[in-house]
CSV table of C-alpha atoms in Angstrom, one decimal:
chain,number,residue,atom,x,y,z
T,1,UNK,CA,10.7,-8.5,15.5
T,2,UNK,CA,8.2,-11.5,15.9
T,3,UNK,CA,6.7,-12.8,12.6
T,4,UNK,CA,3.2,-11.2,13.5
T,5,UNK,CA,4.0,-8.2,14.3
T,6,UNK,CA,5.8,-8.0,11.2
T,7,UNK,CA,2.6,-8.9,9.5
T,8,UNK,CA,0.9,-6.0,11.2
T,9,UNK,CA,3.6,-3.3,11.0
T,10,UNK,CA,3.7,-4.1,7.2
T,11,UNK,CA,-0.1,-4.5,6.9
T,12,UNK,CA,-0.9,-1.0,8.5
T,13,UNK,CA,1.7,0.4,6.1
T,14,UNK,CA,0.0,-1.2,3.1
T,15,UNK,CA,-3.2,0.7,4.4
T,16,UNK,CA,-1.6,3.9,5.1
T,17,UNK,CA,0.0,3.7,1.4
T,18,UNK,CA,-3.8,3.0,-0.2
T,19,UNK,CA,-6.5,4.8,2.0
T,20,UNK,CA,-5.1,8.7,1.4
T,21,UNK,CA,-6.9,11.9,0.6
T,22,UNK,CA,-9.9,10.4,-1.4
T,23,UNK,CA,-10.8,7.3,0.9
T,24,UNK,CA,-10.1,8.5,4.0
T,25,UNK,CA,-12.3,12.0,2.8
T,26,UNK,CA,-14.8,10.1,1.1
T,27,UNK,CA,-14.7,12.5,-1.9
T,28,UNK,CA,-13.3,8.8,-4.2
T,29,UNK,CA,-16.5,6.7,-2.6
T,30,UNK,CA,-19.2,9.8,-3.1
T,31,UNK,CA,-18.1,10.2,-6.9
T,32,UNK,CA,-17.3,6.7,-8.1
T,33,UNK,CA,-19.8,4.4,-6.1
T,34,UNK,CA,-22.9,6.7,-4.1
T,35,UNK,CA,-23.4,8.2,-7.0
T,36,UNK,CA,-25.2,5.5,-8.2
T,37,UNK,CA,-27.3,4.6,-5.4
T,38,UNK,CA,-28.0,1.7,-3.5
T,39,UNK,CA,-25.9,-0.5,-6.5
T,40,UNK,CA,-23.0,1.8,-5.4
T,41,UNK,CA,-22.7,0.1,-2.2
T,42,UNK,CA,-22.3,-3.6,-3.9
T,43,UNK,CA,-19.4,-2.2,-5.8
T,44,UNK,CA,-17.8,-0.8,-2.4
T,45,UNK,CA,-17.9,-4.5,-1.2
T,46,UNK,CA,-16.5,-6.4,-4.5
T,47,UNK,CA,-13.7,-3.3,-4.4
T,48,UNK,CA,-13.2,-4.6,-0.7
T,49,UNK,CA,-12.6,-8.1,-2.1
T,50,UNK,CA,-10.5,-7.0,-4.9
T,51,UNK,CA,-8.2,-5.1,-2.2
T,52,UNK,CA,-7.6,-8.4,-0.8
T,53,UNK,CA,-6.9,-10.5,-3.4
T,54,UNK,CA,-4.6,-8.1,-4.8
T,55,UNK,CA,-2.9,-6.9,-1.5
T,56,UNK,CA,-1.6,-10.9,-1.3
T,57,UNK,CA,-0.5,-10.6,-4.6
T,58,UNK,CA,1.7,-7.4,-5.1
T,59,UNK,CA,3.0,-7.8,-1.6
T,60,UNK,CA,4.3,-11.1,-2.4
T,61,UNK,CA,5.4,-10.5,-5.7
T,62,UNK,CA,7.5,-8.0,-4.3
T,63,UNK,CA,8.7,-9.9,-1.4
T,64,UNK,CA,9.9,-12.9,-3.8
T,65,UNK,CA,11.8,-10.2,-6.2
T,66,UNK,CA,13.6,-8.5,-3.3
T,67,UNK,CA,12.0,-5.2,-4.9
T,68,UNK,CA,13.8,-2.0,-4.6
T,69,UNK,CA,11.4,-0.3,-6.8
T,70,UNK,CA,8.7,-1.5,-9.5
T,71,UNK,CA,10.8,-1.6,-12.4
T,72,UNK,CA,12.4,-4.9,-10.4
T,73,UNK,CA,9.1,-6.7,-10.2
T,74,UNK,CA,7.8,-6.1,-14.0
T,75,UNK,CA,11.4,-6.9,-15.2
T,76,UNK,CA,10.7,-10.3,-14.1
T,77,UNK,CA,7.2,-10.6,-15.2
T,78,UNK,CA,7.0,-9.1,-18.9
T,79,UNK,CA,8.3,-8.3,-21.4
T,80,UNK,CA,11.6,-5.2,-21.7
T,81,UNK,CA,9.2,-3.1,-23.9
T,82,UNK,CA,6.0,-3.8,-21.5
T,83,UNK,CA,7.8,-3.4,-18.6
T,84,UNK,CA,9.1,0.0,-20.0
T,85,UNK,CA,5.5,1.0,-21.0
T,86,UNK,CA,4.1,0.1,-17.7
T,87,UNK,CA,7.5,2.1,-15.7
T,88,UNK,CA,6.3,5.3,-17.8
T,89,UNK,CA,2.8,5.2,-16.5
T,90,UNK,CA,4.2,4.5,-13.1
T,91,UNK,CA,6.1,7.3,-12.6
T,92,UNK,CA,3.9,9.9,-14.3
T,93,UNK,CA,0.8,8.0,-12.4
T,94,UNK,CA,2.6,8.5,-8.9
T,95,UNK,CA,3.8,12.2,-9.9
T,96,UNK,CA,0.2,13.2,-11.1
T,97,UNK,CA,-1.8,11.5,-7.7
T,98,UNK,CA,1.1,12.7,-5.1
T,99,UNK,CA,0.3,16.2,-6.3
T,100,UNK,CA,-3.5,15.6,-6.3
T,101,UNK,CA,-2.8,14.5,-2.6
T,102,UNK,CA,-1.0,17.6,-1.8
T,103,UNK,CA,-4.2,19.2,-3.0
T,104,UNK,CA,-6.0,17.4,-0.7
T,105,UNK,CA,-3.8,17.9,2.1
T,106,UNK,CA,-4.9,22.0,1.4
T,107,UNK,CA,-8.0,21.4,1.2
T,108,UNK,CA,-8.5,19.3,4.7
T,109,UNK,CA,-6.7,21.5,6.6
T,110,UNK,CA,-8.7,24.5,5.3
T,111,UNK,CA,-12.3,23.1,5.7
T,112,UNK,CA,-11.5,21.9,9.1
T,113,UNK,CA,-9.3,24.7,10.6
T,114,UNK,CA,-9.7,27.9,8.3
T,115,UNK,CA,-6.1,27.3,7.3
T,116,UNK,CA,-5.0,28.8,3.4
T,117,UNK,CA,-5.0,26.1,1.0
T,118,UNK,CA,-1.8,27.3,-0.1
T,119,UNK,CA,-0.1,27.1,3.5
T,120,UNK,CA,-1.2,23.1,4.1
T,121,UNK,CA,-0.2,21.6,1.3
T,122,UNK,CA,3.4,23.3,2.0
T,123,UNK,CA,3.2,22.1,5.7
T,124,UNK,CA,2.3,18.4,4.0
T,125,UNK,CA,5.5,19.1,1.4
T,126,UNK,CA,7.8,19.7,4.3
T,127,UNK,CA,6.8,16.6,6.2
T,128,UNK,CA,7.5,14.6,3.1
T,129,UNK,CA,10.6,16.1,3.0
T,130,UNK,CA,11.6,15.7,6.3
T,131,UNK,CA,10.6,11.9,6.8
T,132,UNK,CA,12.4,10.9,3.8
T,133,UNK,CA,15.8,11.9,5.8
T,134,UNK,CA,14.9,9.2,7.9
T,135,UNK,CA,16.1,5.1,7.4
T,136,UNK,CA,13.4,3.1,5.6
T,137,UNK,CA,12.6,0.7,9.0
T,138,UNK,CA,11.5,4.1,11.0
T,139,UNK,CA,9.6,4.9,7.4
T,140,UNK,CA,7.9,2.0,7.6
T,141,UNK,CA,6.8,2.4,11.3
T,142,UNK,CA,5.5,6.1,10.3
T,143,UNK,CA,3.5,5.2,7.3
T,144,UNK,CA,1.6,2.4,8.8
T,145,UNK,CA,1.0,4.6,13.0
T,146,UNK,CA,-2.5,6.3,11.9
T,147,UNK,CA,-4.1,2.9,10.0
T,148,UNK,CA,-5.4,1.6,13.3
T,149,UNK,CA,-6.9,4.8,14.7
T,150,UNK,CA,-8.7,5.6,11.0
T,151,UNK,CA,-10.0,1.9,11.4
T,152,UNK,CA,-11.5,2.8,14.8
T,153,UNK,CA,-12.7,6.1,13.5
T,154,UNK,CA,-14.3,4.3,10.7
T,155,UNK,CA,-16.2,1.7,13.3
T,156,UNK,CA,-17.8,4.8,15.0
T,157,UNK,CA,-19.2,6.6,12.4
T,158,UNK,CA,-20.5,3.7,11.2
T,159,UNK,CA,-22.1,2.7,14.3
T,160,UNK,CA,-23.4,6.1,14.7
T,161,UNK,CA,-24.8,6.5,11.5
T,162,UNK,CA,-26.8,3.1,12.1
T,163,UNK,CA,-27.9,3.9,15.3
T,164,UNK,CA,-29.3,7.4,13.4
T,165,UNK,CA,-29.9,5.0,9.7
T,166,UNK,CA,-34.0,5.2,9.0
T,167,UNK,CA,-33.6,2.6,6.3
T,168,UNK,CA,-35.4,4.7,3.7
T,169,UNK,CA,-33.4,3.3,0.7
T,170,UNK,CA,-35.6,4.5,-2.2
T,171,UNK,CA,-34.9,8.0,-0.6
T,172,UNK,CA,-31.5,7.9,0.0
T,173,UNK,CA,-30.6,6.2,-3.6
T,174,UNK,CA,-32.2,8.6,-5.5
T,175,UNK,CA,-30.6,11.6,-3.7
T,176,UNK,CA,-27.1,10.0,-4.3
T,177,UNK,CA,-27.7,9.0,-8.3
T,178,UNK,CA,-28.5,12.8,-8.6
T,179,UNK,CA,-24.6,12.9,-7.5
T,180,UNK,CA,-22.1,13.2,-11.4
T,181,UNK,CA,-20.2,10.2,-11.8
T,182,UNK,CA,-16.8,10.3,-13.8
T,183,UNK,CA,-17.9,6.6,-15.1
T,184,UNK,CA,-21.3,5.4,-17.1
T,185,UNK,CA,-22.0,2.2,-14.6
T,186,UNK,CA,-20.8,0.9,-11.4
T,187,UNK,CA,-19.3,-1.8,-13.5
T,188,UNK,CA,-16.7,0.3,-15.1
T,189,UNK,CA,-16.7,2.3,-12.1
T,190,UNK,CA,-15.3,-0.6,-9.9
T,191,UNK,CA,-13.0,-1.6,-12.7
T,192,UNK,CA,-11.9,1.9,-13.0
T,193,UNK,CA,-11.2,2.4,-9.1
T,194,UNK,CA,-10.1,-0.4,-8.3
T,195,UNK,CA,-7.3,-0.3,-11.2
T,196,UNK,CA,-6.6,3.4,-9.8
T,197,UNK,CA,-5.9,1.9,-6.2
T,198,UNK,CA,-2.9,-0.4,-7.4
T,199,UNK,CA,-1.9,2.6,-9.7
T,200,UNK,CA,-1.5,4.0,-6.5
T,201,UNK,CA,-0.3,1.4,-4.2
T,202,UNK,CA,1.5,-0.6,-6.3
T,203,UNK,CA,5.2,0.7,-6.9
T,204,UNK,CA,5.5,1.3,-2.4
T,205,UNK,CA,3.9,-2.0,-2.2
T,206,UNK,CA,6.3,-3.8,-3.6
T,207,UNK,CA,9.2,-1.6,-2.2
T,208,UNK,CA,7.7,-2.9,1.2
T,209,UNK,CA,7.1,-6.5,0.0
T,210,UNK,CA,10.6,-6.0,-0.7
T,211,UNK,CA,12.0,-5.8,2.4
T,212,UNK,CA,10.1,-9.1,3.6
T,213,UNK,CA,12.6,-12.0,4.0
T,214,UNK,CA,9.7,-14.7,4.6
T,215,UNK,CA,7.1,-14.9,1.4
T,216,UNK,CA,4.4,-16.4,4.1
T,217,UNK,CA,4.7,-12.8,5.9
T,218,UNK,CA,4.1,-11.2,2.9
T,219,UNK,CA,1.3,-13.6,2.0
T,220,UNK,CA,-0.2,-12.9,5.4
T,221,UNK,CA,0.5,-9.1,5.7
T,222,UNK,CA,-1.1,-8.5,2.3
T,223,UNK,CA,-4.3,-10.3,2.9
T,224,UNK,CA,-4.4,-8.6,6.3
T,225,UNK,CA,-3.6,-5.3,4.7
T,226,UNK,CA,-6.5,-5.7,2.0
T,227,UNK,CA,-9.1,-7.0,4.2
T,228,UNK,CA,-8.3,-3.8,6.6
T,229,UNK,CA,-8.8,-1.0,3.5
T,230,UNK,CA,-12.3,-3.3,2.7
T,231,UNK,CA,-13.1,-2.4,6.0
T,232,UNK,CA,-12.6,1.6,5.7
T,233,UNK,CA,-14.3,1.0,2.2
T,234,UNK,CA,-17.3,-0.8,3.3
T,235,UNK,CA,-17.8,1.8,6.5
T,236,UNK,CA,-17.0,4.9,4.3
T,237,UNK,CA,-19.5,3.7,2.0
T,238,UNK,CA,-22.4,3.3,4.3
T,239,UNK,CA,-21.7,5.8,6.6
T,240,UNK,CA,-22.1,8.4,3.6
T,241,UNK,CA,-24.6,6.8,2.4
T,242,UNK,CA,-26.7,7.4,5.5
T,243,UNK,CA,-26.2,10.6,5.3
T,244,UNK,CA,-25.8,11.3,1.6
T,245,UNK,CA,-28.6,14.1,1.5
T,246,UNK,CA,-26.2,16.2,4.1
T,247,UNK,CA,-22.9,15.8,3.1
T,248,UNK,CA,-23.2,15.3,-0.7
T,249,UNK,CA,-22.0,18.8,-1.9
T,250,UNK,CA,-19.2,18.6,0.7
T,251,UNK,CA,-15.2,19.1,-0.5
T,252,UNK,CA,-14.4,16.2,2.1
T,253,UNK,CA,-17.8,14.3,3.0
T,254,UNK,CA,-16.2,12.2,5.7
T,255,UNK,CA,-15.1,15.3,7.7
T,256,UNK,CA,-18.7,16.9,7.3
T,257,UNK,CA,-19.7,13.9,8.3
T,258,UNK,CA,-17.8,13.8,11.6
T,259,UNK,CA,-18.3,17.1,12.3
T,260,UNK,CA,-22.2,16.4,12.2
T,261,UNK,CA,-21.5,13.8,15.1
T,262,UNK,CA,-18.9,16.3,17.2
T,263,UNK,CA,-17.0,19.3,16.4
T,264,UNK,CA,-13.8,17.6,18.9
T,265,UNK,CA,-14.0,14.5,16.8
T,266,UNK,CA,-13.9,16.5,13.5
T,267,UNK,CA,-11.3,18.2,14.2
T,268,UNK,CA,-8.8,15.0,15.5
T,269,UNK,CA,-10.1,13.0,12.3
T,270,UNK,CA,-9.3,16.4,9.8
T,271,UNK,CA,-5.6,15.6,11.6
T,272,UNK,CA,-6.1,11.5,10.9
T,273,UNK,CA,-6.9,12.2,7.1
T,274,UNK,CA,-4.2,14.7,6.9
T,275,UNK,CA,-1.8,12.2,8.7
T,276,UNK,CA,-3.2,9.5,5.4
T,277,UNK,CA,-2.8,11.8,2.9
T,278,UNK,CA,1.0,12.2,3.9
T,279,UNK,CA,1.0,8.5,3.9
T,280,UNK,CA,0.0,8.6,0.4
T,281,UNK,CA,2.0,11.8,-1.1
T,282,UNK,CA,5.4,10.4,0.4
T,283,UNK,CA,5.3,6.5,-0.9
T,284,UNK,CA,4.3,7.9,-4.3
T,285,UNK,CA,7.3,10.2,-4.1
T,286,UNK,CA,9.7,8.0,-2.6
T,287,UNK,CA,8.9,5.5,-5.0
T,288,UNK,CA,9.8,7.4,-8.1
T,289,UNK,CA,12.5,9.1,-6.1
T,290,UNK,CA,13.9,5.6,-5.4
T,291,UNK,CA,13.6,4.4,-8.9
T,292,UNK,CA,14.9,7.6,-10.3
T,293,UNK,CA,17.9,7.2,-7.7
T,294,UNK,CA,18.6,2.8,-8.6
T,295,UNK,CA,18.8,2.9,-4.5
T,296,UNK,CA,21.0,5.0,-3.6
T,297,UNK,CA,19.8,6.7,-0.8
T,298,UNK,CA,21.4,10.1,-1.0
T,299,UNK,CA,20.4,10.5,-4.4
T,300,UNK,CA,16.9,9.6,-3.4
T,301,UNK,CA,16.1,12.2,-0.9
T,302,UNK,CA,17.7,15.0,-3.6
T,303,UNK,CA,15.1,13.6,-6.4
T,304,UNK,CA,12.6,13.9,-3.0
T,305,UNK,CA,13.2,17.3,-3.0
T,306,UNK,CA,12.7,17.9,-6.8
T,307,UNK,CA,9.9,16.0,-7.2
T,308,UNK,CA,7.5,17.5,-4.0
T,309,UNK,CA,8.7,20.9,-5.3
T,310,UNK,CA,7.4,20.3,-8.5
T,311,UNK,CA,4.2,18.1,-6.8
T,312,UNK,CA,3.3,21.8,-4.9
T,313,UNK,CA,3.4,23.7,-7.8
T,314,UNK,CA,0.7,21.5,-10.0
T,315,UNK,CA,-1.5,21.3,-6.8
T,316,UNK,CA,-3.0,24.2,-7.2
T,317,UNK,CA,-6.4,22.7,-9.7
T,318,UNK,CA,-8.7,22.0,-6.8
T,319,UNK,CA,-9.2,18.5,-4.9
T,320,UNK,CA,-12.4,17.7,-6.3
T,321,UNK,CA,-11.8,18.8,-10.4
T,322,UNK,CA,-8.3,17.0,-10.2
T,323,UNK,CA,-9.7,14.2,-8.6
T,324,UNK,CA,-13.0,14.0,-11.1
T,325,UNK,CA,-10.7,15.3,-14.0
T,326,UNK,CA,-7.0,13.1,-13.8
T,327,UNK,CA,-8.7,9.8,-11.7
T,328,UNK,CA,-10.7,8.0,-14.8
T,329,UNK,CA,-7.8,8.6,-17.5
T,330,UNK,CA,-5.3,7.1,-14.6
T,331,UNK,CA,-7.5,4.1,-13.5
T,332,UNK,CA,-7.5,2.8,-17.4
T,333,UNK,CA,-3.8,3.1,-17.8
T,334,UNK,CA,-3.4,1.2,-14.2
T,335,UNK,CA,-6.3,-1.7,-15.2
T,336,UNK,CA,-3.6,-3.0,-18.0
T,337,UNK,CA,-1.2,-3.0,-15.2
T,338,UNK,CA,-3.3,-5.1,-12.9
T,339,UNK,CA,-4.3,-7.5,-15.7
T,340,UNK,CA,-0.3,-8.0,-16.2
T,341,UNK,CA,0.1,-8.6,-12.1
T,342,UNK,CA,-3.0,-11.0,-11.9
T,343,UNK,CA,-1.3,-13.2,-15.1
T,344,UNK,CA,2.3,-13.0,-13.8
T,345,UNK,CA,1.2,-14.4,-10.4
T,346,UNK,CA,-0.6,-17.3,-11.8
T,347,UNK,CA,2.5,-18.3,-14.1
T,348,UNK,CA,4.5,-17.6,-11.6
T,349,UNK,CA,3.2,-19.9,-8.7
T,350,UNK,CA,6.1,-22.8,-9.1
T,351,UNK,CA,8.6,-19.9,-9.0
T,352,UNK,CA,7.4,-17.9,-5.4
T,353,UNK,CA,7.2,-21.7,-4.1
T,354,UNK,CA,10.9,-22.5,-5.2
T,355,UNK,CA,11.8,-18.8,-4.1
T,356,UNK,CA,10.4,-19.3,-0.1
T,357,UNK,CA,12.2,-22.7,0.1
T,358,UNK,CA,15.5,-21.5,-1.1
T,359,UNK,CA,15.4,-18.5,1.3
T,360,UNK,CA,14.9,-21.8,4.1
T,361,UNK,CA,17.3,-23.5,2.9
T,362,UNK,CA,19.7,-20.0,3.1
T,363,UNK,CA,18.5,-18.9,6.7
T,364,UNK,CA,19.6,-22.9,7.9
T,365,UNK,CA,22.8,-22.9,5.9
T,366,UNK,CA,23.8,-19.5,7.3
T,367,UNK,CA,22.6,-20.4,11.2
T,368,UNK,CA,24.5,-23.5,10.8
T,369,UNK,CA,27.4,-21.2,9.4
T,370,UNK,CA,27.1,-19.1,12.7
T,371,UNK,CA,26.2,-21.6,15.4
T,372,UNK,CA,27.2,-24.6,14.1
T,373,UNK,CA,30.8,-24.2,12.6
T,374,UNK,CA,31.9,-27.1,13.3
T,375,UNK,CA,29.6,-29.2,11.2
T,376,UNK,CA,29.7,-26.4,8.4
T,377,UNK,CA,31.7,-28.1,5.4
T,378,UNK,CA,32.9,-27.0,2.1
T,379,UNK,CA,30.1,-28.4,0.7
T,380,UNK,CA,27.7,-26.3,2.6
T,381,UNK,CA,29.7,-23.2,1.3
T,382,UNK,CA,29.0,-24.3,-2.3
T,383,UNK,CA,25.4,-25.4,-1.6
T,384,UNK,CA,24.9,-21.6,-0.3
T,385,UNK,CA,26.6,-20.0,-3.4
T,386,UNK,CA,24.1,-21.9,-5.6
T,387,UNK,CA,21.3,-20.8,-3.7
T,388,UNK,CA,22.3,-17.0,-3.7
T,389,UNK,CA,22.3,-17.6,-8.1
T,390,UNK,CA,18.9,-19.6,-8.1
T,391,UNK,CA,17.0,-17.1,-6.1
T,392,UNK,CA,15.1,-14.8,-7.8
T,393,UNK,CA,16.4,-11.7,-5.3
T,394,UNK,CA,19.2,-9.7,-5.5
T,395,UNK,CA,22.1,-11.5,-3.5
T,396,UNK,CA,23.2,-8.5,-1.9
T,397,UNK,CA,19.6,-7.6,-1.3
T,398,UNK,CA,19.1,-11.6,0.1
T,399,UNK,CA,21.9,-12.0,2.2
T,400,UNK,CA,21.1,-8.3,4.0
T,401,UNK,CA,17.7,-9.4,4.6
T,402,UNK,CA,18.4,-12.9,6.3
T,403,UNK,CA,21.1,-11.1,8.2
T,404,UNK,CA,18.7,-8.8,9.6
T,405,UNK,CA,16.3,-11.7,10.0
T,406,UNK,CA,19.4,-13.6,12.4
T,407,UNK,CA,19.4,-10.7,14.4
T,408,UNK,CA,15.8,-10.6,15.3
T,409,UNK,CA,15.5,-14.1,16.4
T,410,UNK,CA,19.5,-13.8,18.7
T,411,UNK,CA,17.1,-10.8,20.3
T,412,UNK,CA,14.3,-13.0,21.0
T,413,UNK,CA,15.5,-16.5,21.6
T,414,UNK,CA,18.8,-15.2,22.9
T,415,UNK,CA,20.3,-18.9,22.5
T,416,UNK,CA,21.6,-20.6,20.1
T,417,UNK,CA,20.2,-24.1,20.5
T,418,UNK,CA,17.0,-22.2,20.6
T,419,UNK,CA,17.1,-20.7,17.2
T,420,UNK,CA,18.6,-23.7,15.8
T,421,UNK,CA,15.1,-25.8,17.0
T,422,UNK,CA,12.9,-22.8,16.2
T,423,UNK,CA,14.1,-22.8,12.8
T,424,UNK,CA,13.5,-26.4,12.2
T,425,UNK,CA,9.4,-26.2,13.3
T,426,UNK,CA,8.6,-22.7,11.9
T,427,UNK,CA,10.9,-23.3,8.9
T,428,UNK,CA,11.3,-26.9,7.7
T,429,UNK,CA,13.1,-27.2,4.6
T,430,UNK,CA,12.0,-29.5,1.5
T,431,UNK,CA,15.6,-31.1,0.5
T,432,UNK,CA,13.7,-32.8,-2.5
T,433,UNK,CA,12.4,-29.4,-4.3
T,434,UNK,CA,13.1,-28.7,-8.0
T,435,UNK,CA,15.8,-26.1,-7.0
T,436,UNK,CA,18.1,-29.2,-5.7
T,437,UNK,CA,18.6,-29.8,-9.0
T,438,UNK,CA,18.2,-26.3,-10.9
């Protein structure tokens, strides 16, 4: 796989893992944001911002930690009793909004297509089920398929509703602040979300920075990632806006709104949001189901069964209550998580540094091991052993990922001598860092 499709296979799966039932619906943006007019849309953008910031952050984090689950990352970063603290609000966070997803899955499916409640969430429980069967590569692929087509969808409502937009502002806000907002100002209400979003995304995130050999790509894929979900954000936000006297009592605005436009269209974007709030439900799942099983992979899909089981029963509260109800409790527990990620990246700049140039200096040691054996001494051997104890990853974990790294570059430069010259431009190796003499 080339490095930038990497960056976009892992970026669309960052999106997919954010933007489920309540930004893709618009039900999150109507309640936390509209509802307090024209201010409301200026929180929508700094949210945008935040995403990106952050989705740089965790992705990397996760990538220089070889994460397996979040309890990896926050081992590193705080303290035992923190990290325990914050691995308890994790779980239950990821528990409580896969089952409010489920609800949402119901609830599409019935406004759009007349299905029972009941019935779609158990079609969305048995998808979950089913896809965690499958390895985590193909995973990946699935989770991250439907973030371009709900970008595209986003574009043209949004171009529709300006074409239709009569710029009546003073109109327009005042209908939305008439809208109940589970927060007292947009200041806290931005705070709040935004806090709730790496709730959300946080413990998949790093699972999928995880599997990122290269800290660059994980760099690149998360500020890709983010920048995409302040897209849907800012096109939600305005689109609904336009229309907020229409669509403002609706269970899922966004679909109201599209059905407003065509009644084709609505019902291939009810399928798109259904297709994100899977997204959603399973990495919250398979992340406690994968922390739950420490990695191993049968016990993971067993927990994946007990856990959507359970997620199904506790769905039944209504989208819009659970959402209005469980969301504002959540986002406080997850803003002292997000104060911990912001200080653990800044203290821990000199460390992701060290970490991408070891991995370098692994990925030459190891080519030179393969297609260079001639010239690879005993006091290469040793110089790799040293590595594999410095790096802040999980050997096992390491030496899996630059294998699998090895075999993407044989498939695309095919020779040797090639690989060997590509590795020296694309990764050049600092022989004077601090690790030399860690």
């Amino acid at each position: 796989m080339s490095n930038r499709k990497e960056i976009f296979k892992i970026a669309f799966a960052y999106v997919g893992v954010i933007v489920g039932a309540g930004l893709s619906s618009g039900q999150d943006i109507l309640q936390y944001f509209l509802s307090f007019g024209t201010p409301g849309l200026i929180g929508a953008a700094v949210l945008g911002v935040l995403n990106i910031i952050f989705g740089k952050i965790i992705l990397s984090l996760g990538s220089c930690f070889g994460a397996q689950s979040h309890q990896e990352v926050f081992s590193h970063i705080t303290s035992p009793w923190i990290t325990r603290i914050i691995d308890a609000i994790l779980i239950a966070a990821n528990f409580i909004i896969g089952f409010v997803m489920i609800a949402g899955a119901g609830s599409n499916l019935q406004q759009q297509f007349h299905i029972p409640t009941w019935m779609g969430a158990l079609i969305c429980c048995a998808l979950i089920i089913l896809v965690s069967f499958l390895d985590f590569e193909k995973i990946t692929g699935i989770l991250g398929i439907f973030t371009p087509i709900v970008i595209v969808m986003i574009a043209l409502i949004s171009c529709v509703s300006l074409m239709h937009f009569d710029f009546d502002f003073s109109t327009l806000s005042a209908t939305a602040s008439t809208l109940a907002s589970p927060m007292p100002n947009i200041f806290l209400s931005v705070i709040n979300y935004f806090s709730l979003c790496m709730l959300t995304g946080v413990s998949m995130a790093f699972v999928l920075g995880g599997s990122i050999l290269r800290i660059d790509t994980a760099k690149k894929a998360g500020l890709l990632g983010g920048s995409m979900i302040g897209l849907v954000i800012m096109g939600a936000a305005f689109s609904m806006f336009a229309n907020i006297i229409s669509i403002k009592e609706a269970e899922m605005p966004m679909l109201s709104l599209v059905a407003k436009i065509s009644p084709v269209l609505s019902g291939f974007y009810a399928l798109v949001i259904f297709a994100l709030i899977f997204n959603t439900a399973f990495s919250l799942f398979y992340a406690d189901a994968s922390r739950f099983a420490k990695g191993n992979t049968r016990k993971t899909r067993i927990w994946m069964i007990i856990l959507v089981a359970s997620g199904y029963a506790a769905s039944f509260g209504g989208f819009k209550d659970l959402i209005s109800n469980l969301y504002p409790i959540l986002g406080w527990l997850g803003m002292i998580m997000v104060l911990i990620i912001a200080g653990a990246w800044l203290l821990n700049q000199k460390r992701v540094v060290q970490e991408k140039y070891i991995r370098r200096s692994m990925v030459h040691l190891f080519a030179k091991k393969k297609y260079m054996p001639e010239y690879y001494t005993a006091v290469d051997q040793k110089k790799l052993e040293k590595l594999k104890k410095l790096s802040a990853s999980p050997s096992e974990k390491l030496v899996s990922n630059i294998k699998d790294y090895g075999r993407q570059l044989e498939e695309q430069l095919k020779h040797p001598k090639a690989i060997m010259n590509y590795l020296k431009s694309e990764l050049p190796v600092q022989e004077t860092s601090s690790f030399e003499s860690a």
